[in-house]
CSV table of C-alpha atoms and ligand atoms in Angstrom, one decimal:
chain,number,residue,atom,x,y,z
A,1,MET,CA,0.3,0.1,-0.1
A,2,ALA,CA,1.1,3.4,-0.8
A,3,LEU,CA,2.2,6.3,1.6
A,4,ARG,CA,-0.7,7.5,3.3
A,5,PHE,CA,-1.4,10.0,6.3
A,6,TYR,CA,-4.3,10.6,9.1
A,7,ASN,CA,-5.9,13.8,7.7
A,8,THR,CA,-7.4,15.8,10.8
A,9,LEU,CA,-9.7,17.5,8.2
A,10,THR,CA,-11.6,14.0,7.2
A,11,GLN,CA,-10.6,12.2,10.2
A,12,GLN,CA,-9.4,9.4,7.6
A,13,VAL,CA,-6.0,7.7,6.7
A,14,GLU,CA,-5.6,8.9,2.9
A,15,PRO,CA,-3.2,8.4,0.0
A,16,PHE,CA,-0.7,11.2,-0.2
A,17,ALA,CA,0.9,12.9,-3.2
A,18,PRO,CA,1.3,15.9,-3.7
A,19,LEU,CA,-0.6,18.5,-5.8
A,20,HIS,CA,1.9,19.8,-8.6
A,21,ASP,CA,4.8,18.0,-9.8
A,22,ASN,CA,6.8,16.2,-7.1
A,23,THR,CA,7.5,18.7,-4.6
A,24,VAL,CA,5.6,18.4,-1.4
A,25,ARG,CA,4.7,22.1,-0.4
A,26,MET,CA,4.4,22.1,3.8
A,27,TYR,CA,4.0,24.3,6.4
A,28,THR,CA,4.5,23.7,10.0
A,29,CYS,CA,4.3,26.3,12.8
A,30,GLY,CA,7.3,27.1,14.5
A,31,PRO,CA,8.5,27.9,17.9
A,32,THR,CA,7.5,31.5,19.8
A,33,VAL,CA,10.5,32.4,20.9
A,34,TYR,CA,10.1,33.7,24.2
A,35,ASN,CA,11.6,30.8,26.6
A,36,PHE,CA,13.9,28.1,25.6
A,37,VAL,CA,12.3,25.3,24.0
A,38,HIS,CA,11.5,22.4,25.6
A,39,ILE,CA,11.5,18.7,24.6
A,40,GLY,CA,7.2,18.6,24.2
A,41,ASN,CA,7.9,21.1,21.4
A,42,PHE,CA,10.9,19.3,20.4
A,43,ARG,CA,8.6,15.9,20.1
A,44,THR,CA,6.4,17.7,17.4
A,45,PHE,CA,9.5,19.0,15.8
A,46,THR,CA,10.9,15.4,15.9
A,47,PHE,CA,7.9,14.4,14.2
A,48,GLN,CA,7.9,16.9,11.4
A,49,ASP,CA,11.6,15.7,10.7
A,50,ILE,CA,10.5,12.2,10.2
A,51,LEU,CA,8.1,13.3,7.7
A,52,ARG,CA,10.3,15.3,5.7
A,53,ARG,CA,13.1,12.5,5.9
A,54,TRP,CA,10.0,9.6,4.9
A,55,LEU,CA,8.5,12.0,2.6
A,56,ARG,CA,12.2,12.4,0.7
A,57,ALA,CA,12.8,8.8,0.7
A,58,ARG,CA,9.7,8.1,-1.2
A,59,GLY,CA,11.0,10.1,-3.9
A,60,TYR,CA,9.2,13.5,-3.1
A,61,LYS,CA,11.5,17.0,-3.1
A,62,LEU,CA,10.0,19.4,-0.5
A,63,ASP,CA,9.7,23.3,0.4
A,64,HIS,CA,9.2,23.0,3.8
A,65,VAL,CA,8.6,26.5,5.3
A,66,MET,CA,8.9,27.1,9.3
A,67,ASN,CA,8.1,30.4,11.0
A,68,ILE,CA,9.4,32.1,13.7
A,69,THR,CA,6.5,33.2,15.9
A,70,ASP,CA,8.8,36.6,17.1
A,71,VAL,CA,5.9,38.7,18.1
A,72,GLU,CA,2.9,37.5,20.3
A,73,ASP,CA,1.7,38.7,24.1
A,74,LYS,CA,4.0,36.3,25.7
A,75,ILE,CA,7.3,37.9,23.7
A,76,ILE,CA,5.9,41.4,24.3
A,77,ARG,CA,5.0,40.4,28.1
A,78,ASN,CA,8.9,39.2,28.5
A,79,ALA,CA,10.8,41.5,26.4
A,80,ALA,CA,9.1,44.7,28.4
A,81,ALA,CA,10.2,42.9,32.1
A,82,GLU,CA,13.5,42.7,30.9
A,83,HIS,CA,13.5,46.4,29.5
A,84,LYS,CA,14.4,44.7,25.8
A,85,SER,CA,13.3,45.6,22.5
A,86,LEU,CA,11.4,42.4,20.7
A,87,PRO,CA,14.2,41.8,18.5
A,88,GLU,CA,16.9,42.0,21.2
A,89,TYR,CA,14.9,39.5,23.2
A,90,THR,CA,13.7,37.3,20.3
A,91,GLU,CA,17.1,36.8,18.7
A,92,LYS,CA,18.4,35.0,21.9
A,93,TYR,CA,15.7,32.2,22.1
A,94,THR,CA,15.9,31.8,18.0
A,95,GLN,CA,19.5,30.7,18.1
A,96,ALA,CA,19.1,28.4,21.2
A,97,PHE,CA,16.1,26.6,19.0
A,98,LEU,CA,18.4,26.6,15.8
A,99,GLU,CA,21.2,25.1,18.3
A,100,ASP,CA,19.1,22.8,19.8
A,101,SER,CA,17.4,21.4,16.4
A,102,ALA,CA,21.0,20.9,14.9
A,103,ALA,CA,21.8,19.2,18.2
A,104,LEU,CA,18.9,16.4,17.4
A,105,ARG,CA,19.6,16.3,14.1
A,106,LEU,CA,16.3,18.3,12.7
A,107,GLU,CA,16.9,18.9,9.1
A,108,ARG,CA,16.4,22.5,8.7
A,109,PRO,CA,13.3,23.0,6.9
A,110,GLU,CA,14.2,25.1,3.1
A,111,ARG,CA,12.7,28.3,4.5
A,112,MET,CA,12.5,29.6,7.7
A,113,VAL,CA,10.7,32.9,8.2
A,114,LYS,CA,10.3,35.8,10.8
A,115,ALA,CA,6.6,36.9,11.3
A,116,THR,CA,7.8,40.4,12.0
A,117,ASP,CA,9.5,40.0,8.7
A,118,HIS,CA,6.0,40.2,7.0
A,119,ILE,CA,4.2,42.7,8.8
A,120,LYS,CA,3.3,44.9,5.5
A,121,GLU,CA,1.7,41.6,3.8
A,122,MET,CA,0.1,40.6,7.1
A,123,VAL,CA,-1.4,44.4,6.8
A,124,HIS,CA,-2.6,43.9,3.2
A,125,ALA,CA,-4.2,40.6,3.9
A,126,ILE,CA,-6.4,42.2,6.4
A,127,GLU,CA,-7.3,44.8,4.0
A,128,GLU,CA,-8.2,42.1,1.4
A,129,LEU,CA,-10.7,40.5,4.4
A,130,ASP,CA,-11.7,44.0,4.9
A,131,GLN,CA,-13.0,44.0,1.5
A,132,ARG,CA,-14.5,40.9,1.8
A,133,GLY,CA,-16.8,41.9,4.7
A,134,TYR,CA,-14.9,39.3,6.8
A,135,THR,CA,-13.9,41.8,9.5
A,136,TYR,CA,-15.0,44.8,11.7
A,137,ARG,CA,-13.6,47.3,14.2
A,138,SER,CA,-13.6,47.7,18.1
A,139,ASP,CA,-11.2,50.2,19.6
A,140,GLY,CA,-9.0,50.3,17.2
A,141,SER,CA,-8.5,46.5,16.9
A,142,VAL,CA,-9.7,44.8,13.8
A,143,TYR,CA,-11.6,41.2,14.2
A,144,TYR,CA,-12.6,38.2,12.2
A,145,ARG,CA,-16.3,37.7,12.0
A,146,ILE,CA,-16.4,34.0,12.3
A,147,SER,CA,-20.1,34.0,11.4
A,148,LYS,CA,-19.1,34.9,7.8
A,149,PHE,CA,-17.4,32.0,7.2
A,150,PRO,CA,-20.1,28.9,7.6
A,151,GLU,CA,-17.0,26.2,7.5
A,152,TYR,CA,-15.7,27.6,10.8
A,153,GLY,CA,-15.1,24.7,13.1
A,154,LYS,CA,-14.4,21.8,10.2
A,155,LEU,CA,-11.2,20.9,11.3
A,156,SER,CA,-11.7,20.7,15.0
A,157,HIS,CA,-15.1,19.2,14.1
A,158,ASN,CA,-17.0,21.6,16.1
A,159,ASP,CA,-20.2,22.8,15.7
A,160,PHE,CA,-19.9,27.1,16.5
A,161,SER,CA,-22.9,27.8,14.1
A,162,GLY,CA,-25.2,28.9,17.7
A,163,ILE,CA,-22.3,31.5,18.7
A,164,ARG,CA,-23.1,34.6,19.5
A,165,ALA,CA,-22.0,37.2,16.7
A,166,GLY,CA,-20.0,39.9,17.9
A,167,ALA,CA,-18.4,38.5,21.2
A,168,ARG,CA,-14.7,39.1,21.0
A,169,VAL,CA,-11.1,37.8,22.3
A,170,ASP,CA,-8.2,39.7,22.2
A,171,SER,CA,-5.7,36.6,23.3
A,172,ASP,CA,-3.7,34.4,20.9
A,173,GLU,CA,-4.6,31.2,22.7
A,174,TYR,CA,-7.8,30.4,24.0
A,175,ASP,CA,-9.8,27.4,24.0
A,176,LYS,CA,-13.2,26.1,22.3
A,177,ALA,CA,-15.5,26.9,25.3
A,178,ASP,CA,-14.1,30.8,24.1
A,179,ALA,CA,-14.6,30.3,20.3
A,180,ARG,CA,-15.6,34.3,19.5
A,181,ASP,CA,-14.5,36.7,16.9
A,182,PHE,CA,-11.0,36.3,16.9
A,183,VAL,CA,-8.4,39.4,16.9
A,184,LEU,CA,-6.6,40.4,13.3
A,185,TRP,CA,-4.7,43.2,14.3
A,186,LYS,CA,-4.4,44.6,17.8
A,187,ALA,CA,-4.4,48.0,18.9
A,188,PRO,CA,-1.7,49.0,20.7
A,189,LYS,CA,-2.4,49.5,24.7
A,190,ASN,CA,-0.2,51.1,27.1
A,191,ASP,CA,3.7,51.0,26.2
A,192,GLU,CA,3.5,47.8,23.6
A,193,PRO,CA,5.4,48.0,20.5
A,194,PHE,CA,3.4,48.1,17.2
A,195,TRP,CA,3.5,49.4,13.6
A,196,GLU,CA,2.3,52.2,11.8
A,197,SER,CA,0.5,50.9,8.8
A,198,GLU,CA,-2.6,52.0,6.6
A,199,ILE,CA,-5.2,49.8,9.0
A,200,GLY,CA,-3.7,52.0,11.5
A,201,PRO,CA,-1.2,51.2,14.1
A,202,GLY,CA,-0.8,47.9,16.0
A,203,ARG,CA,0.6,44.4,15.8
A,204,PRO,CA,-1.0,41.2,14.4
A,205,GLY,CA,-2.8,38.7,15.6
A,206,TRP,CA,-0.9,35.2,15.8
A,207,HIS,CA,-3.1,33.7,13.2
A,208,ILE,CA,-2.8,36.0,10.3
A,209,GLU,CA,1.0,35.3,11.0
A,210,CYS,CA,0.7,31.6,9.5
A,211,SER,CA,-2.0,32.4,6.7
A,212,VAL,CA,0.1,35.0,5.0
A,213,MET,CA,3.9,33.3,5.3
A,214,ALA,CA,2.3,30.1,4.6
A,215,MET,CA,0.5,31.4,1.4
A,216,LYS,CA,3.1,33.7,0.4
A,217,TYR,CA,5.7,31.1,-0.3
A,218,LEU,CA,3.8,28.1,-0.9
A,219,GLY,CA,0.8,29.3,-2.7
A,220,GLU,CA,-3.1,29.3,-2.2
A,221,THR,CA,-3.3,25.5,-1.5
A,222,LEU,CA,-0.7,23.3,0.4
A,223,ASP,CA,0.0,19.9,0.6
A,224,ILE,CA,0.3,19.4,4.5
A,225,HIS,CA,-0.2,21.5,7.2
A,226,ALA,CA,1.2,20.5,10.0
A,227,GLY,CA,1.6,21.1,14.3
A,228,GLY,CA,1.1,19.6,17.4
A,229,VAL,CA,-2.6,19.0,18.7
A,230,ASP,CA,-2.8,22.2,20.7
A,231,LEU,CA,-3.1,24.0,17.6
A,232,ILE,CA,-5.7,22.3,15.9
A,233,PHE,CA,-8.1,24.6,17.7
A,234,PRO,CA,-8.2,27.8,17.6
A,235,HIS,CA,-5.0,28.1,15.7
A,236,HIS,CA,-5.1,26.2,12.3
A,237,GLU,CA,-9.3,26.9,12.5
A,238,ASN,CA,-8.6,30.4,12.3
A,239,GLU,CA,-5.8,30.0,9.2
A,240,ILE,CA,-8.4,28.4,7.5
A,241,ALA,CA,-11.1,30.7,8.0
A,242,GLN,CA,-8.7,34.0,6.9
A,243,SER,CA,-6.8,32.1,4.3
A,244,GLU,CA,-9.8,30.5,2.1
A,245,ALA,CA,-11.7,33.7,3.0
A,246,ILE,CA,-9.0,35.3,0.9
A,247,THR,CA,-8.4,32.8,-2.1
A,248,GLN,CA,-11.8,30.8,-1.8
A,249,LYS,CA,-9.8,27.7,-2.2
A,250,PRO,CA,-8.7,24.6,0.1
A,251,PHE,CA,-5.9,26.3,2.2
A,252,SER,CA,-4.3,22.9,2.8
A,253,ARG,CA,-4.6,19.4,1.4
A,254,PHE,CA,-3.6,17.5,4.6
A,255,TRP,CA,-3.4,18.8,8.0
A,256,LEU,CA,-1.0,16.6,10.3
A,257,HIS,CA,-1.3,17.0,14.2
A,258,SER,CA,1.1,15.1,16.3
A,259,GLU,CA,-0.1,14.0,19.9
A,260,PHE,CA,1.4,15.4,23.5
A,261,LEU,CA,4.9,14.5,25.2
A,262,ASN,CA,3.3,14.0,28.8
A,263,VAL,CA,4.8,14.1,32.3
A,264,GLU,CA,2.6,12.1,34.3
A,265,ALA,CA,-0.2,12.2,32.4
A,266,GLN,CA,0.0,16.0,32.3
A,267,LYS,CA,0.7,17.6,28.9
A,268,MET,CA,4.8,18.8,29.3
A,269,SER,CA,4.3,22.7,29.2
A,270,LYS,CA,5.5,26.0,30.2
A,271,SER,CA,2.8,27.1,32.3
A,272,ALA,CA,2.6,23.9,34.4
A,273,GLY,CA,6.5,23.7,35.0
A,274,ASN,CA,6.4,20.2,34.0
A,275,PHE,CA,9.3,20.7,31.7
A,276,TYR,CA,12.8,19.9,30.4
A,277,THR,CA,14.9,21.4,27.9
A,278,LEU,CA,17.1,19.5,25.9
A,279,ARG,CA,19.9,21.8,27.7
A,280,ASP,CA,18.6,20.2,31.2
A,281,LEU,CA,18.8,16.7,29.7
A,282,LEU,CA,22.5,17.0,28.0
A,283,GLY,CA,23.1,18.5,31.4
A,284,MET,CA,22.5,15.6,33.1
A,285,GLY,CA,24.8,13.7,30.7
A,286,TYR,CA,22.2,12.4,28.3
A,287,THR,CA,23.0,12.3,24.7
A,288,PRO,CA,21.0,14.5,21.8
A,289,GLU,CA,21.0,11.2,20.1
A,290,ALA,CA,18.9,9.6,23.0
A,291,VAL,CA,16.5,12.1,23.1
A,292,ARG,CA,15.8,12.0,19.3
A,293,TYR,CA,15.3,8.3,19.9
A,294,LEU,CA,13.2,8.5,22.3
A,295,LEU,CA,11.2,11.1,20.8
A,296,ALA,CA,10.6,9.4,17.4
A,297,SER,CA,10.0,5.9,18.4
A,298,VAL,CA,6.5,6.7,19.4
A,299,PRO,CA,4.2,6.7,16.8
A,300,TYR,CA,2.9,10.8,16.2
A,301,ARG,CA,-0.3,10.1,16.8
A,302,LYS,CA,-0.2,8.1,20.2
A,303,LYS,CA,0.9,10.2,23.3
A,304,LEU,CA,4.3,9.7,24.8
A,305,ASN,CA,4.8,9.6,28.6
A,306,PHE,CA,8.2,11.1,29.1
A,307,THR,CA,10.4,9.4,31.7
A,308,PHE,CA,14.0,8.8,32.9
A,309,ASP,CA,14.1,5.5,32.3
A,310,GLY,CA,12.4,5.7,28.8
A,311,LEU,CA,15.4,7.9,28.0
A,312,LYS,CA,17.9,5.2,29.7
A,313,ALA,CA,16.2,2.9,27.7
A,314,ALA,CA,17.1,4.8,24.6
A,315,ALA,CA,20.5,5.2,24.8
A,316,THR,CA,20.4,1.5,25.8
A,317,THR,CA,19.0,0.6,22.2
A,318,ILE,CA,20.8,3.0,20.4
A,319,GLU,CA,24.1,1.1,22.0
A,320,ARG,CA,22.9,-2.1,21.0
A,321,LEU,CA,22.1,-1.2,17.5
A,322,ARG,CA,25.9,0.6,17.6
A,323,ASN,CA,27.2,-2.6,18.6
A,324,PHE,CA,25.6,-4.8,15.9
A,325,LYS,CA,26.6,-2.2,12.9
A,326,LEU,CA,30.0,-2.2,14.5
A,327,ARG,CA,30.0,-6.0,14.5
A,328,LEU,CA,29.1,-6.3,10.7
A,329,GLU,CA,31.7,-3.8,9.8
A,330,THR,CA,34.5,-5.3,11.7
A,331,ASP,CA,34.1,-9.2,12.4
A,332,LYS,CA,35.4,-12.0,10.0
A,333,TYR,CA,33.0,-13.8,8.3
A,334,PRO,CA,33.0,-17.1,6.5
A,335,ASP,CA,33.1,-16.8,2.5
A,336,GLY,CA,29.6,-17.2,0.9
A,337,ASP,CA,25.8,-16.3,0.7
A,338,ASN,CA,23.2,-17.5,2.7
A,339,GLU,CA,19.7,-16.9,1.1
A,340,GLN,CA,17.8,-17.5,4.0
A,341,ILE,CA,19.7,-14.2,5.6
A,342,ALA,CA,19.2,-12.3,2.2
A,343,GLU,CA,15.4,-13.2,2.3
A,344,ARG,CA,15.5,-12.1,5.8
A,345,THR,CA,16.9,-8.7,4.9
A,346,ARG,CA,14.6,-7.9,2.8
A,347,SER,CA,11.6,-8.9,4.5
A,348,ALA,CA,12.5,-6.8,7.5
A,349,LYS,CA,13.5,-3.8,5.0
A,350,ARG,CA,9.9,-4.3,3.5
A,351,ARG,CA,8.2,-4.2,6.9
A,352,PHE,CA,10.2,-1.3,8.0
A,353,GLU,CA,9.0,0.5,4.6
A,354,GLU,CA,5.6,-0.3,4.8
A,355,SER,CA,6.0,0.9,8.6
A,356,LEU,CA,6.7,4.1,8.0
A,357,ASP,CA,4.1,4.1,4.5
A,358,ASP,CA,1.3,3.6,7.4
A,359,ASP,CA,1.1,7.1,8.7
A,360,LEU,CA,4.7,7.4,10.1
A,361,ASN,CA,4.3,3.9,12.3
A,362,THR,CA,7.7,4.5,13.9
A,363,ALA,CA,7.1,1.8,16.6
A,364,GLU,CA,6.8,-0.7,13.8
A,365,ALA,CA,9.3,0.2,11.8
A,366,LEU,CA,11.7,0.0,14.7
A,367,ALA,CA,10.3,-3.6,15.7
A,368,ALA,CA,10.9,-4.6,12.1
A,369,LEU,CA,14.8,-3.6,12.7
A,370,PHE,CA,15.2,-5.3,16.2
A,371,GLU,CA,13.7,-8.7,15.3
A,372,PHE,CA,16.3,-8.4,12.2
A,373,VAL,CA,19.2,-7.4,14.6
A,374,ARG,CA,18.2,-10.3,17.2
A,375,ASP,CA,18.3,-12.8,14.2
A,376,LEU,CA,21.5,-11.7,12.7
A,377,ASN,CA,23.0,-11.8,15.6
A,378,THR,CA,22.0,-15.5,16.7
A,379,ALA,CA,23.1,-16.5,13.2
A,380,MET,CA,26.7,-14.6,13.7
A,381,ASP,CA,26.7,-16.2,17.2
A,382,SER,CA,26.6,-19.9,15.5
A,383,ALA,CA,28.7,-19.0,13.0
A,384,GLU,CA,26.0,-19.4,10.2
A,385,PHE,CA,26.3,-15.6,8.6
A,386,PRO,CA,28.6,-15.2,6.1
A,387,ALA,CA,30.4,-12.5,4.2
A,388,GLY,CA,28.2,-12.2,1.1
A,389,ASN,CA,25.5,-10.7,3.8
A,390,VAL,CA,27.1,-7.9,5.1
A,391,THR,CA,26.4,-5.5,2.7
A,392,ALA,CA,22.6,-5.9,2.5
A,393,ALA,CA,22.4,-6.0,6.0
A,394,LEU,CA,24.7,-2.4,6.4
A,395,GLU,CA,22.6,-1.1,3.6
A,396,PHE,CA,19.4,-1.5,5.5
A,397,LEU,CA,20.9,-0.1,8.9
A,398,ASP,CA,22.0,2.4,6.9
A,399,GLU,CA,18.3,3.2,5.5
A,400,PHE,CA,17.2,3.1,9.0
A,401,ASP,CA,19.4,5.4,9.6
A,402,SER,CA,18.8,7.9,7.3
A,403,ILE,CA,15.5,8.3,8.8
A,404,PHE,CA,16.5,8.0,12.5
A,405,ASP,CA,19.8,9.3,12.3
A,406,VAL,CA,20.8,8.4,15.7
A,407,LEU,CA,24.2,5.8,14.8
A,408,ARG,CA,26.4,8.2,14.4
A,409,PRO,CA,27.9,9.5,17.9
A,410,SER,CA,27.6,13.3,18.4
A,411,ARG,CA,31.0,15.0,18.4
A,412,LYS,CA,32.8,15.2,21.7
A,413,GLU,CA,34.1,18.9,22.1
A,414,THR,CA,37.8,17.0,22.7
A,415,GLY,CA,38.6,15.2,19.6
A,416,ILE,CA,40.9,12.5,20.1
A,417,SER,CA,44.6,12.7,18.5
A,418,ASP,CA,45.7,10.0,16.0
A,419,SER,CA,48.4,9.3,18.8
A,420,GLU,CA,46.0,8.5,21.2
A,421,VAL,CA,44.2,6.6,19.0
A,422,GLU,CA,47.4,4.5,18.1
A,423,GLY,CA,47.9,4.1,21.9
A,424,LEU,CA,44.6,2.8,22.8
A,425,ILE,CA,45.1,0.0,19.9
A,426,ALA,CA,48.7,-1.0,21.2
A,427,GLU,CA,47.1,-1.5,24.5
A,428,ARG,CA,44.2,-3.5,23.4
A,429,ALA,CA,46.5,-5.3,21.3
A,430,ALA,CA,48.3,-6.3,24.4
A,431,ALA,CA,44.9,-7.0,26.3
A,432,LYS,CA,44.1,-9.5,23.4
A,433,GLN,CA,47.5,-11.2,24.2
A,434,ASN,CA,46.7,-11.6,28.1
A,435,ARG,CA,43.3,-12.9,27.0
A,436,ASP,CA,41.9,-9.9,28.5
A,437,PHE,CA,38.7,-9.5,26.2
A,438,ALA,CA,36.7,-7.3,28.3
A,439,ARG,CA,39.2,-4.6,28.0
A,440,SER,CA,39.8,-4.9,24.6
A,441,ASP,CA,36.3,-4.8,24.1
A,442,GLN,CA,36.0,-1.8,26.2
A,443,ILE,CA,39.0,0.0,24.2
A,444,ARG,CA,36.9,-0.9,21.1
A,445,ALA,CA,33.9,0.5,22.0
A,446,GLN,CA,35.7,3.7,23.6
A,447,LEU,CA,37.1,4.4,20.1
A,448,LEU,CA,33.8,3.8,18.5
A,449,GLU,CA,32.3,6.3,21.0
A,450,ALA,CA,34.9,8.8,20.0
A,451,GLY,CA,34.3,8.2,16.0
A,452,ILE,CA,37.1,5.6,15.2
A,453,ILE,CA,36.6,2.4,13.7
A,454,LEU,CA,38.9,-0.4,13.8
A,455,GLU,CA,38.9,-3.2,11.4
A,456,ASP,CA,41.5,-6.1,12.3
A,457,THR,CA,43.4,-7.9,9.2
A,458,LYS,CA,45.9,-10.3,9.3
A,459,GLU,CA,48.7,-7.5,9.0
A,460,GLY,CA,47.3,-5.9,12.7
A,461,THR,CA,44.5,-3.7,13.5
A,462,ARG,CA,44.0,-0.4,10.9
A,463,TRP,CA,41.3,2.5,11.9
A,464,LYS,CA,40.1,5.2,10.3
A,465,ARG,CA,37.6,8.1,11.2
A,466,LYS,CA,34.0,8.0,10.6
A,467,THR,CA,32.6,10.9,8.6
B,501,AMP,P1,4.8,27.3,20.7
B,501,AMP,O1,6.1,27.2,20.7
B,501,AMP,O2,4.1,27.1,22.1
B,501,AMP,O3,3.6,27.6,19.6
B,501,AMP,O4,4.9,25.2,20.6
B,501,AMP,C1,5.6,24.9,19.2
B,501,AMP,C2,5.1,23.8,18.8
B,501,AMP,O5,5.1,22.6,20.1
B,501,AMP,C3,3.5,23.5,18.3
B,501,AMP,O6,3.4,22.4,17.3
B,501,AMP,C4,3.0,23.0,19.7
B,501,AMP,O7,1.8,22.3,19.5
B,501,AMP,C5,4.1,21.8,20.2
B,501,AMP,N1,4.2,21.7,21.3
B,501,AMP,C6,3.7,22.3,22.5
B,501,AMP,N2,3.6,21.5,23.6
B,501,AMP,C7,3.9,20.2,23.2
B,501,AMP,C8,3.8,18.8,24.2
B,501,AMP,N3,3.6,19.0,25.3
B,501,AMP,N4,4.3,17.8,23.4
B,501,AMP,C9,3.9,17.8,22.2
B,501,AMP,N5,4.2,19.0,21.3
B,501,AMP,C10,3.9,20.1,21.9
B,502,ZN,ZN1,0.9,28.7,12.6
């Protein structure tokens, strides 16, 4: 079966292909840069990274836009408390987000765009909504009249038809019980920062930012729009109302939403205070790969309960997979080919791919890999694994790693020098001679951790640095 995704809009799993040519036009809501991003947010961004990588593995090109929300209620509040301008305040957290994303090996979207660079376009969009009769003014602010858009509620599958016209909400975030006309342009209050514009002084609401940036770069109809489930209402519902009122066309064909990372059954969030940043976890000695693996291992539509046991288990799994790869790369195997093992490798690869095609079922894809690793280790232990099967097994591991990206150890700050490598190799040879295999294995693992691969040959041990 072909690639398919669960679409929040239709509440069905549907086959996916882009609308135009071979390029997937995708928009994902990026972070609000008012603080360090926590690993709950990174669960959503990691899901989007797996999505990107799998779309590419399936032969598509990507045009992926991610926004940085750098003007918003919380940012304004925090910047004012620190007596900083908006750009001064947001720059630090934008940089931190980019660094953390890189540490987690999240591919950089083709375009990362800032809300404050698009104020003009937002004003134009609001004017257009105004001309079409979707807006009204109150106290200098401009609101969207949701009763003008009969399809309001089609994404969150709520019936808002009985809503009281004219009731308004100014805050960017609110819940279903508060569904009211939402703000497009906010008149300045007190000393809040604002922009002068044709529609008066003010600043954009959060929702108009995304509609405008998505359509500017990707056109009127996107292939995929994604975010966490908390964005379905009101944010994405409002994006649809704005964009479709302007274009009269479907705003996005597919809507993909990832479930929460929870801590003790509660959403990890800044406001609940139950959050960890990536920096917190690295400071405790966990690796970015372990965090990445943990976040990717649970299918994106299932809740993920964060525990330190889970994080430790992720680290152990990565270690096991690295050891398996090392064993394939460096052990000596008898000549020949084993057709059964070749078929075992093909079937694991098939199951891995079919699982990811099935709405990115990462847990099932990993199960296919683990069973394969277990079976091959068993064959190796009983000397039934021939050299002719190594290449296909390594290719499958590479395919796995092109999506999950956890096998390469993160570079340590201090690289290991050539002479240190030689010294450890000599020590390992001596340990082997003394039949101290525990020590020799330990040295091999230590070198691998430092990115050094050993190969034992008749002429002695050769080594190379991992690229
Ligand atoms: P924000 O910076 O709050 O706009 O959030 C950035 C992204 O993280 C959005 O797509 C949110 O839906 C997502 N998000 C926030 N909290 C969590 C969580 N605990 N688990 C998963 N995703 C989350
Ligand atoms: Zn958005």
